[in-house]
Short mmCIF file of C-alpha atoms in Angstrom, two decimals:
data_model
loop_
_atom_site.label_atom_id
_atom_site.label_comp_id
_atom_site.label_asym_id
_atom_site.label_seq_id
_atom_site.Cartn_x
_atom_site.Cartn_y
_atom_site.Cartn_z
CA MET A 271 13.14 18.83 -17.51
CA LEU A 272 14.82 22.10 -19.26
CA THR A 273 18.28 22.81 -18.64
CA ILE A 274 19.56 25.88 -17.81
CA ARG A 275 21.95 27.33 -20.79
CA ILE A 276 25.80 28.10 -20.34
CA ILE A 277 26.58 30.43 -23.03
CA PRO A 278 30.56 30.98 -23.65
CA CYS A 279 30.72 34.75 -26.16
CA LEU A 280 33.28 35.44 -28.52
CA ASP A 281 33.49 38.78 -30.23
CA VAL A 282 35.32 38.37 -33.61
CA LYS A 283 37.21 40.28 -35.60
CA ASN A 284 39.10 39.11 -38.73
CA ASN A 285 38.03 35.52 -38.33
CA MET A 286 40.12 35.79 -34.90
CA VAL A 287 38.46 35.69 -31.56
CA VAL A 288 39.25 38.95 -29.82
CA LYS A 289 39.19 40.35 -26.73
CA GLY A 290 39.75 43.31 -24.55
CA LYS A 291 38.70 45.28 -21.76
CA LYS A 292 36.46 48.40 -23.02
CA PHE A 293 38.01 47.98 -26.22
CA LYS A 294 41.60 49.24 -25.64
CA ASN A 295 43.87 47.01 -25.24
CA ILE A 296 42.39 44.28 -28.43
CA LYS A 297 44.09 41.21 -27.35
CA THR A 298 44.36 37.95 -30.53
CA LEU A 299 43.00 35.37 -28.90
CA ALA A 300 42.18 32.06 -31.03
CA ASP A 301 40.72 30.91 -34.64
CA PRO A 302 36.80 31.07 -33.87
CA VAL A 303 36.59 27.57 -34.91
CA GLU A 304 38.57 26.08 -32.86
CA LEU A 305 37.80 27.87 -29.39
CA ALA A 306 33.65 27.15 -30.53
CA LYS A 307 34.93 23.21 -31.20
CA LYS A 308 36.76 23.87 -27.46
CA TYR A 309 33.64 25.21 -25.68
CA ARG A 310 31.02 22.24 -28.14
CA ASP A 311 33.50 19.50 -26.66
CA SER A 312 33.37 20.60 -23.26
CA GLY A 313 29.73 21.51 -22.26
CA ALA A 314 29.17 24.76 -23.89
CA ASP A 315 25.21 24.51 -24.74
CA GLU A 316 25.15 27.41 -26.58
CA LEU A 317 27.48 29.96 -27.86
CA VAL A 318 27.14 34.03 -29.28
CA PHE A 319 29.77 35.12 -31.73
CA TYR A 320 29.66 38.66 -32.19
CA ASP A 321 31.27 40.53 -34.69
CA ILE A 322 33.14 43.49 -33.62
CA SER A 323 34.83 44.32 -37.56
CA ALA A 324 32.02 46.91 -38.20
CA THR A 325 33.03 47.65 -41.59
CA HIS A 326 31.79 45.89 -44.92
CA GLU A 327 34.67 44.23 -45.53
CA GLY A 328 34.64 42.77 -42.03
CA ARG A 329 31.15 41.50 -42.78
CA ASP A 330 31.96 39.53 -45.38
CA ILE A 331 35.26 37.73 -43.56
CA PHE A 332 32.24 37.37 -40.43
CA LEU A 333 29.96 35.82 -42.98
CA ASP A 334 32.36 33.29 -43.77
CA THR A 335 33.30 33.13 -39.88
CA VAL A 336 29.63 31.84 -39.68
CA ARG A 337 29.75 29.21 -42.57
CA ASN A 338 32.69 27.75 -40.77
CA ILE A 339 31.11 27.64 -38.29
CA ALA A 340 27.96 26.06 -39.22
CA LYS A 341 30.02 23.30 -40.82
CA ASN A 342 31.93 22.22 -37.41
CA ILE A 343 30.10 22.74 -34.52
CA ASP A 344 26.66 20.82 -33.37
CA ILE A 345 25.25 23.23 -31.00
CA PRO A 346 23.08 25.88 -30.92
CA PHE A 347 24.45 30.42 -32.34
CA THR A 348 23.59 33.57 -32.44
CA VAL A 349 25.42 35.43 -34.15
CA GLY A 350 25.19 39.66 -33.75
CA GLY A 351 27.32 43.06 -34.11
CA GLY A 352 25.98 45.19 -37.35
CA ILE A 353 23.19 43.45 -37.91
CA ARG A 354 21.05 46.25 -39.29
CA THR A 355 18.17 45.37 -41.27
CA ILE A 356 16.53 42.74 -42.56
CA ASN A 357 19.13 41.38 -45.39
CA ASP A 358 21.41 41.23 -42.82
CA PHE A 359 18.87 38.42 -40.58
CA THR A 360 18.88 36.77 -43.71
CA ASN A 361 22.92 36.74 -44.86
CA ALA A 362 23.26 35.54 -41.42
CA LEU A 363 20.66 32.68 -41.06
CA PHE A 364 21.30 31.61 -44.54
CA ALA A 365 25.32 31.12 -43.52
CA GLY A 366 23.87 28.90 -40.26
CA ALA A 367 23.27 30.89 -37.63
CA ASP A 368 20.19 30.02 -35.27
CA LYS A 369 19.58 33.00 -34.19
CA ILE A 370 20.00 36.30 -34.89
CA SER A 371 21.19 39.24 -32.08
CA VAL A 372 19.73 42.76 -32.73
CA ASN A 373 20.97 45.96 -30.19
CA SER A 374 21.69 49.24 -31.30
CA ALA A 375 19.40 48.84 -34.47
CA ALA A 376 16.05 47.95 -32.81
CA VAL A 377 16.08 50.65 -30.71
CA LYS A 378 16.80 53.29 -33.92
CA ASN A 379 14.13 51.10 -35.67
CA PRO A 380 11.56 48.97 -34.22
CA GLU A 381 9.86 47.40 -36.44
CA LEU A 382 13.08 46.05 -37.67
CA ILE A 383 12.17 43.35 -34.49
CA ASN A 384 8.61 42.65 -35.60
CA GLU A 385 9.95 42.22 -39.71
CA ALA A 386 12.38 39.68 -38.94
CA ALA A 387 9.71 38.02 -36.36
CA ASN A 388 7.19 37.94 -39.61
CA LYS A 389 9.84 36.32 -42.35
CA PHE A 390 12.00 33.79 -39.67
CA GLY A 391 9.62 33.31 -36.08
CA ASN A 392 10.31 34.55 -33.24
CA GLN A 393 12.66 31.91 -31.87
CA CYS A 394 15.38 33.60 -34.11
CA VAL A 395 15.37 36.79 -33.05
CA VAL A 396 17.25 37.59 -29.83
CA LEU A 397 17.26 41.38 -28.63
CA SER A 398 20.40 42.41 -26.60
CA LEU A 399 19.67 45.44 -24.26
CA ASP A 400 22.62 47.13 -23.02
CA VAL A 401 21.87 48.89 -19.65
CA LYS A 402 22.86 50.57 -16.86
CA THR A 403 21.86 52.14 -13.71
CA VAL A 404 20.67 56.12 -14.29
CA GLY A 405 19.70 57.67 -10.65
CA ASN A 406 17.36 54.91 -9.63
CA GLN A 407 16.18 53.92 -13.13
CA TRP A 408 17.97 50.93 -15.56
CA LYS A 409 18.43 52.75 -18.97
CA ILE A 410 18.89 50.95 -22.33
CA TYR A 411 22.57 52.54 -24.33
CA VAL A 412 23.97 52.03 -27.43
CA ASN A 413 26.65 52.34 -29.18
CA GLY A 414 28.85 49.65 -27.34
CA GLY A 415 27.57 51.24 -24.01
CA ARG A 416 28.35 54.71 -25.27
CA LYS A 417 25.06 56.87 -25.52
CA ASN A 418 22.76 56.62 -23.24
CA THR A 419 19.13 55.77 -25.61
CA GLY A 420 17.36 58.06 -22.45
CA LEU A 421 14.80 54.02 -22.83
CA ASP A 422 13.77 52.86 -19.15
CA ALA A 423 14.54 48.76 -19.68
CA ILE A 424 12.01 47.35 -18.10
CA GLN A 425 9.62 48.63 -20.93
CA TRP A 426 12.13 48.11 -23.98
CA ALA A 427 12.44 45.14 -23.00
CA ILE A 428 8.42 45.05 -22.88
CA GLU A 429 8.14 46.52 -26.27
CA GLY A 430 10.63 44.12 -28.20
CA VAL A 431 8.87 41.03 -26.41
CA GLN A 432 5.54 42.42 -28.32
CA ARG A 433 7.17 43.06 -31.51
CA GLY A 434 8.37 39.63 -31.40
CA ALA A 435 11.66 38.87 -30.66
CA GLY A 436 11.55 35.31 -28.74
CA GLU A 437 14.65 35.78 -26.18
CA LEU A 438 16.56 38.70 -25.13
CA VAL A 439 20.00 38.67 -23.76
CA ILE A 440 20.21 41.26 -20.74
CA ASN A 441 23.67 42.63 -20.93
CA ALA A 442 24.29 44.93 -17.40
CA ILE A 443 27.00 47.61 -18.19
CA ASP A 444 28.14 48.49 -15.12
CA GLU A 445 28.41 44.80 -14.07
CA ASP A 446 30.40 43.80 -17.91
CA GLY A 447 34.50 43.08 -17.57
CA ILE A 448 34.97 43.49 -13.78
CA GLN A 449 33.73 40.54 -12.61
CA SER A 450 31.46 40.90 -9.46
CA GLY A 451 28.58 38.91 -9.94
CA TYR A 452 25.29 39.31 -12.65
CA ALA A 453 23.10 42.41 -11.87
CA ILE A 454 20.52 39.74 -10.69
CA ASP A 455 18.18 43.11 -9.34
CA LEU A 456 17.73 43.83 -13.48
CA MET A 457 17.50 40.16 -14.12
CA GLN A 458 14.21 39.93 -11.95
CA ALA A 459 12.73 42.52 -12.81
CA ILE A 460 13.18 42.11 -16.60
CA ALA A 461 11.87 38.33 -15.63
CA ASN A 462 9.30 39.42 -13.87
CA VAL A 463 6.93 41.43 -17.02
CA VAL A 464 8.28 39.24 -20.14
CA ASN A 465 7.27 35.43 -20.43
CA VAL A 466 10.23 34.32 -23.19
CA PRO A 467 13.92 33.28 -22.25
CA ILE A 468 16.09 35.03 -20.38
CA ILE A 469 20.05 35.49 -20.61
CA ALA A 470 21.78 36.79 -17.78
CA SER A 471 25.25 38.64 -19.28
CA GLY A 472 27.91 40.65 -17.39
CA GLY A 473 29.49 40.57 -14.57
CA ALA A 474 30.64 36.68 -14.43
CA GLY A 475 33.51 36.40 -12.01
CA LYS A 476 32.77 32.92 -10.37
CA LEU A 477 31.43 29.57 -9.70
CA GLU A 478 29.25 31.35 -7.70
CA HIS A 479 27.93 34.34 -9.53
CA PHE A 480 26.60 31.32 -11.66
CA LYS A 481 24.68 29.85 -9.05
CA ASP A 482 23.84 33.62 -8.01
CA ILE A 483 22.15 33.93 -10.82
CA LEU A 484 20.93 31.11 -11.69
CA THR A 485 19.03 29.57 -8.84
CA GLY A 486 15.55 30.58 -9.14
CA ASP A 487 14.18 29.62 -12.46
CA TYR A 488 14.26 33.55 -13.86
CA VAL A 489 17.12 33.66 -16.18
CA ASP A 490 16.53 29.99 -18.97
CA GLY A 491 21.11 30.87 -19.25
CA ALA A 492 23.83 32.87 -18.56
CA LEU A 493 26.60 34.40 -21.00
CA ALA A 494 30.39 35.24 -20.21
CA ALA A 495 33.14 35.91 -22.40
CA SER A 496 36.39 36.57 -20.73
CA VAL A 497 36.17 33.85 -17.44
CA PHE A 498 35.94 31.49 -20.22
CA HIS A 499 38.89 32.86 -22.86
CA TYR A 500 41.07 32.94 -20.19
CA ASN A 501 40.53 29.37 -18.54
CA MET A 502 39.77 30.78 -15.05
CA ILE A 503 36.44 29.24 -14.99
CA GLU A 504 36.80 25.52 -17.07
CA ILE A 505 32.28 24.40 -17.82
CA PRO A 506 32.90 20.52 -16.65
CA THR A 507 33.93 22.34 -13.34
CA LEU A 508 30.72 24.72 -13.33
CA LYS A 509 28.45 22.17 -14.60
CA ALA A 510 29.20 19.89 -11.99
CA TYR A 511 28.96 22.27 -9.70
CA LEU A 512 25.52 23.66 -10.79
CA ALA A 513 24.73 20.45 -10.31
CA LYS A 514 25.27 20.24 -6.92
CA ASN A 515 23.58 22.89 -6.00
CA ASN A 516 20.80 21.74 -8.01
CA ILE A 517 20.39 23.14 -10.56
CA ASN A 518 19.78 21.60 -13.78
CA VAL A 519 22.21 21.42 -16.15
CA ARG A 520 23.02 19.71 -19.12
CA ARG A 521 26.14 17.01 -18.86
CA ILE A 522 28.24 15.35 -21.44
CA MET B 107 21.41 8.27 -51.45
CA ILE B 108 19.91 10.32 -48.79
CA VAL B 109 18.09 13.50 -50.08
CA ILE B 110 17.15 16.94 -48.25
CA ILE B 111 13.38 18.00 -49.82
CA ASP B 112 14.29 21.81 -50.48
CA TYR B 113 11.51 23.50 -50.43
CA GLY B 114 12.25 27.15 -50.06
CA VAL B 115 11.50 27.73 -46.38
CA GLY B 116 13.95 28.32 -43.74
CA ASN B 117 17.55 27.47 -43.56
CA ILE B 118 18.07 24.07 -44.20
CA LEU B 119 22.30 23.40 -44.50
CA ASN B 120 22.31 23.43 -41.24
CA VAL B 121 20.57 20.27 -41.37
CA LYS B 122 23.26 18.85 -44.27
CA ASN B 123 25.88 20.04 -42.52
CA GLY B 124 25.11 17.64 -39.66
CA PHE B 125 24.45 14.71 -42.34
CA GLU B 126 28.09 15.91 -43.23
CA ARG B 127 29.86 15.79 -40.07
CA ILE B 128 28.94 11.76 -39.76
CA GLY B 129 30.43 11.16 -42.95
CA LEU B 130 27.26 11.30 -45.18
CA LYS B 131 26.64 12.71 -48.39
CA PRO B 132 23.75 14.28 -49.27
CA ILE B 133 21.77 16.29 -51.79
CA LEU B 134 19.53 19.39 -51.59
CA THR B 135 16.51 18.63 -54.00
CA ASP B 136 13.29 19.49 -55.45
CA VAL B 137 12.96 17.18 -58.02
CA PRO B 138 10.24 14.48 -57.50
CA THR B 139 12.07 12.03 -58.95
CA VAL B 140 15.24 11.84 -56.74
CA ILE B 141 13.03 12.32 -54.34
CA LEU B 142 11.55 8.74 -54.82
CA GLN B 143 14.25 7.46 -55.58
CA ALA B 144 16.43 7.97 -52.49
CA ASP B 145 17.36 6.00 -49.86
CA LEU B 146 16.18 8.41 -47.60
CA ALA B 147 14.76 11.55 -47.79
CA ILE B 148 14.87 14.22 -45.10
CA LEU B 149 12.12 17.12 -44.73
CA PRO B 150 13.19 19.90 -42.73
CA GLY B 151 11.71 23.08 -42.00
CA VAL B 152 11.42 26.11 -40.03
CA GLY B 153 8.91 28.98 -39.68
CA ALA B 154 5.14 28.95 -39.78
CA PHE B 155 3.24 25.69 -40.85
CA ASN B 156 0.71 27.44 -43.10
CA ALA B 157 3.66 29.06 -45.10
CA ALA B 158 5.62 25.65 -45.31
CA MET B 159 2.93 23.29 -46.37
CA HIS B 160 1.81 26.75 -48.64
CA GLN B 161 5.68 26.22 -50.39
CA LEU B 162 5.23 22.48 -50.78
CA LYS B 163 1.98 22.41 -52.26
CA SER B 164 2.76 25.50 -55.05
CA ARG B 165 5.42 23.08 -55.56
CA GLY B 166 3.62 20.11 -55.63
CA LEU B 167 6.13 18.06 -53.02
CA ASP B 168 2.44 17.46 -50.68
CA LYS B 169 1.95 14.57 -53.41
CA VAL B 170 5.18 13.64 -53.39
CA ILE B 171 6.13 12.92 -50.30
CA ILE B 172 2.62 11.13 -49.40
CA GLN B 173 3.64 8.96 -52.47
CA ARG B 174 7.37 8.01 -51.01
CA ALA B 175 5.35 7.24 -47.69
CA ASN B 176 2.91 4.64 -49.60
CA SER B 177 5.56 3.72 -51.25
CA SER B 178 7.81 2.24 -47.41
CA LYS B 179 10.97 4.37 -48.24
CA PRO B 180 11.87 6.00 -45.26
CA ILE B 181 10.81 9.81 -44.94
CA VAL B 182 12.20 11.92 -42.02
CA GLY B 183 10.45 15.25 -40.31
CA ILE B 184 12.97 17.15 -38.56
CA CYS B 185 10.94 20.23 -36.24
CA LEU B 186 7.97 21.92 -38.22
CA GLY B 187 9.19 18.86 -40.93
CA MET B 188 7.59 16.85 -38.11
CA GLN B 189 4.75 18.70 -37.42
CA LEU B 190 4.04 18.88 -41.42
CA LEU B 191 3.34 14.89 -41.34
CA PHE B 192 0.26 15.49 -39.18
CA GLU B 193 -2.82 16.34 -40.33
CA SER B 194 -3.44 19.57 -38.78
CA SER B 195 -2.12 22.34 -36.86
CA LEU B 196 -3.56 25.57 -35.73
CA GLU B 197 -1.15 27.86 -35.95
CA HIS B 198 -2.29 31.03 -37.70
CA GLY B 199 -5.88 28.85 -38.11
CA LYS B 200 -6.06 26.01 -39.12
CA THR B 201 -4.35 24.32 -41.76
CA LYS B 202 -4.57 21.48 -43.33
CA GLY B 203 -0.48 18.87 -42.73
CA LEU B 204 0.32 16.54 -45.20
CA ASP B 205 -2.09 13.03 -43.18
CA LEU B 206 0.41 10.59 -42.84
CA LEU B 207 0.44 10.25 -39.43
CA LYS B 208 -2.66 10.53 -36.43
CA GLY B 209 -2.01 13.83 -34.23
CA THR B 210 -2.74 17.85 -34.81
CA ILE B 211 -0.43 20.53 -33.65
CA VAL B 212 -1.34 22.82 -30.97
CA PRO B 213 0.12 25.30 -29.13
CA PHE B 214 1.45 25.23 -26.25
CA LYS B 215 -0.95 26.54 -22.65
CA THR B 216 1.45 26.12 -20.36
CA HIS B 217 3.00 29.12 -17.24
CA LEU B 218 6.50 27.77 -18.67
CA LYS B 219 8.18 30.48 -21.05
CA VAL B 220 7.52 29.64 -24.71
CA PRO B 221 9.43 28.94 -26.90
CA HIS B 222 10.01 25.67 -25.42
CA MET B 223 13.95 26.24 -26.36
CA GLY B 224 16.29 24.78 -24.78
CA TRP B 225 18.15 21.45 -24.17
CA ASN B 226 15.62 18.42 -22.73
CA ASN B 227 15.80 15.41 -22.38
CA LEU B 228 14.32 12.36 -24.10
CA PHE B 229 11.56 9.32 -22.54
CA HIS B 230 11.74 6.66 -24.00
CA GLN B 231 8.18 4.82 -24.60
CA LYS B 232 9.79 2.30 -26.59
CA SER B 233 12.58 0.63 -28.12
CA ASP B 234 13.41 1.63 -31.52
CA LEU B 235 15.95 1.31 -34.29
CA VAL B 236 15.28 5.78 -34.04
CA ASN B 237 16.74 5.55 -30.61
CA GLN B 238 19.40 3.06 -30.14
CA GLY B 239 22.49 3.66 -28.57
CA LEU B 240 21.78 7.43 -26.52
CA PRO B 241 23.19 7.49 -23.35
CA LYS B 242 20.95 7.26 -20.16
CA ASP B 243 20.88 11.43 -20.15
CA ALA B 244 20.34 12.24 -23.38
CA PHE B 245 19.32 15.24 -23.96
CA VAL B 246 18.49 17.38 -27.04
CA TYR B 247 18.17 20.60 -28.74
CA PHE B 248 14.11 21.62 -28.59
CA VAL B 249 13.23 25.29 -30.50
CA HIS B 250 9.54 25.46 -31.07
CA SER B 251 5.89 27.15 -29.92
CA TYR B 252 3.34 23.82 -30.80
CA TYR B 253 3.70 20.04 -29.97
CA LEU B 254 1.70 17.81 -30.97
CA GLU B 255 -1.79 16.46 -29.27
CA GLY B 256 -3.74 13.43 -30.20
CA PHE B 257 -1.79 11.02 -32.01
CA ASP B 258 -1.87 7.29 -32.03
CA GLU B 259 -0.27 6.03 -28.43
CA ALA B 260 1.48 3.57 -30.92
CA ASP B 261 3.46 5.88 -33.04
CA LEU B 262 5.16 7.26 -29.37
CA VAL B 263 8.90 6.42 -29.69
CA SER B 264 10.75 9.12 -26.91
CA TYR B 265 9.17 12.00 -25.34
CA THR B 266 10.18 14.95 -22.84
CA GLU B 267 8.38 17.13 -20.41
CA TYR B 268 7.42 20.40 -20.69
CA ASP B 269 4.67 21.18 -19.10
CA VAL B 270 2.63 18.79 -20.46
CA LYS B 271 4.36 15.20 -22.61
CA VAL B 272 5.59 16.63 -26.26
CA PRO B 273 6.15 14.34 -28.44
CA ALA B 274 10.25 13.98 -28.99
CA ILE B 275 10.50 10.94 -31.62
CA VAL B 276 7.25 8.98 -33.74
CA ARG B 277 7.71 6.65 -35.69
CA LYS B 278 4.88 3.88 -38.30
CA ARG B 279 6.86 2.24 -40.03
CA ASN B 280 8.76 4.22 -42.12
CA VAL B 281 7.24 7.44 -41.60
CA VAL B 282 9.58 8.98 -38.47
CA GLY B 283 9.30 12.76 -36.64
CA MET B 284 12.14 14.66 -34.36
CA GLN B 285 10.58 17.24 -33.01
CA PHE B 286 14.18 18.55 -32.10
CA HIS B 287 16.89 19.46 -33.74
CA PRO B 288 19.07 16.56 -34.22
CA GLU B 289 21.62 18.60 -35.88
CA LYS B 290 22.03 20.99 -33.21
CA SER B 291 22.30 18.72 -30.65
CA GLY B 292 25.97 17.47 -29.80
CA GLU B 293 27.00 13.62 -29.85
CA VAL B 294 23.54 12.68 -28.66
CA GLY B 295 22.05 14.21 -31.76
CA GLN B 296 24.88 12.38 -33.91
CA GLN B 297 23.85 9.75 -32.44
CA LEU B 298 20.78 10.32 -34.13
CA LEU B 299 21.42 11.09 -37.38
CA LYS B 300 23.14 7.72 -37.49
CA ASN B 301 20.40 6.15 -36.28
CA LEU B 302 18.50 7.31 -39.14
CA LYS B 303 20.93 6.25 -42.08
CA GLU B 304 19.89 2.77 -40.03
CA LEU B 305 16.26 3.33 -41.87
CA VAL B 306 17.98 2.43 -45.56
CA GLN B 307 17.00 -1.20 -45.85
#
């Protein structure tokens, strides 16, 4: 039986993993390959690496990091951040990424999703959505959560999948970094309208949050950063807890 | 010597990385004589069936692979590479495959999500050199939207369940296929890659 996926997310700049709440006090944490190995050995099912450097030199350094990860890590990983063109897709895939996550650039140019899916297959195109509650609606934000695009999140999810996205990562930015639980209503609403895997992101703080979002089979995985980076939750403990709660996990 | 057949589709570096992690030094090549002489040849692949067949044919590699299979030297298809070993595929219309094994590649017809993406467990139809040494609950990483149907039961080594029975490892003498990605399947994957090495006589 297909298992749910536990996915640590690593923000990378200049070949270092960083984690800072709202980017203000960015804190250098670790070597990406070393941290990735640690997560792989503790039972992570997949990893996500975001390039947060946002410069051309940063981009090149990041691709070296990706090559290094691909050499050393034998579980699947997604690369995102700064993916703007089909060329960026090509570079990251040929550096060894299994999937490429695209966000703002797809909002600006939705055809990028079609182009990438046609060229590389739907399975390696991940559409990442930054979603914020505005009134009684869910809206798509870009530029690191600063700019409201006015797009309705549900409609955008449907369109993204129609255009060829093979997986959605739904990042609830109201919940991001405050560790009060995943945005269950949002994830359910999107799961009801698409038939591709959905990864929930934003809000993980304790074991129960993972159980709450992973019970009921509508999301396929849960992504988190701080709780893993700061050792608040160990993956073997998390998986044992989920298994005890009848959630199908891969135990190693 | 292990060769990975390089025919211009997708990223095949990860398969190379996988073998290097278990201490082997595979080479990437599209040279027929090298492919024919190697102790073990790997046919990787991601993307669409018809595009991959087209690439193989345009390089004359379809005939090389068939010749190698007939020479009884081991040839292993991984993911799309496994699918190419069969008679045909219904992906984007019907396309003929290498026809080394009996069966057709068909789309999933399921209420479950497609692609079948993630970690799923193996059930063993029989004990074979290629599925030795695995833990009781062995999970491997799958990513595919099409699967094998109408195969010869005698060729089935291991399978998984995704609404239907999905062949995961097939083998007919020297021709082996793996539908999942052993190079992305952690410890279990490493064991499977080591098993492939054992195919070399």
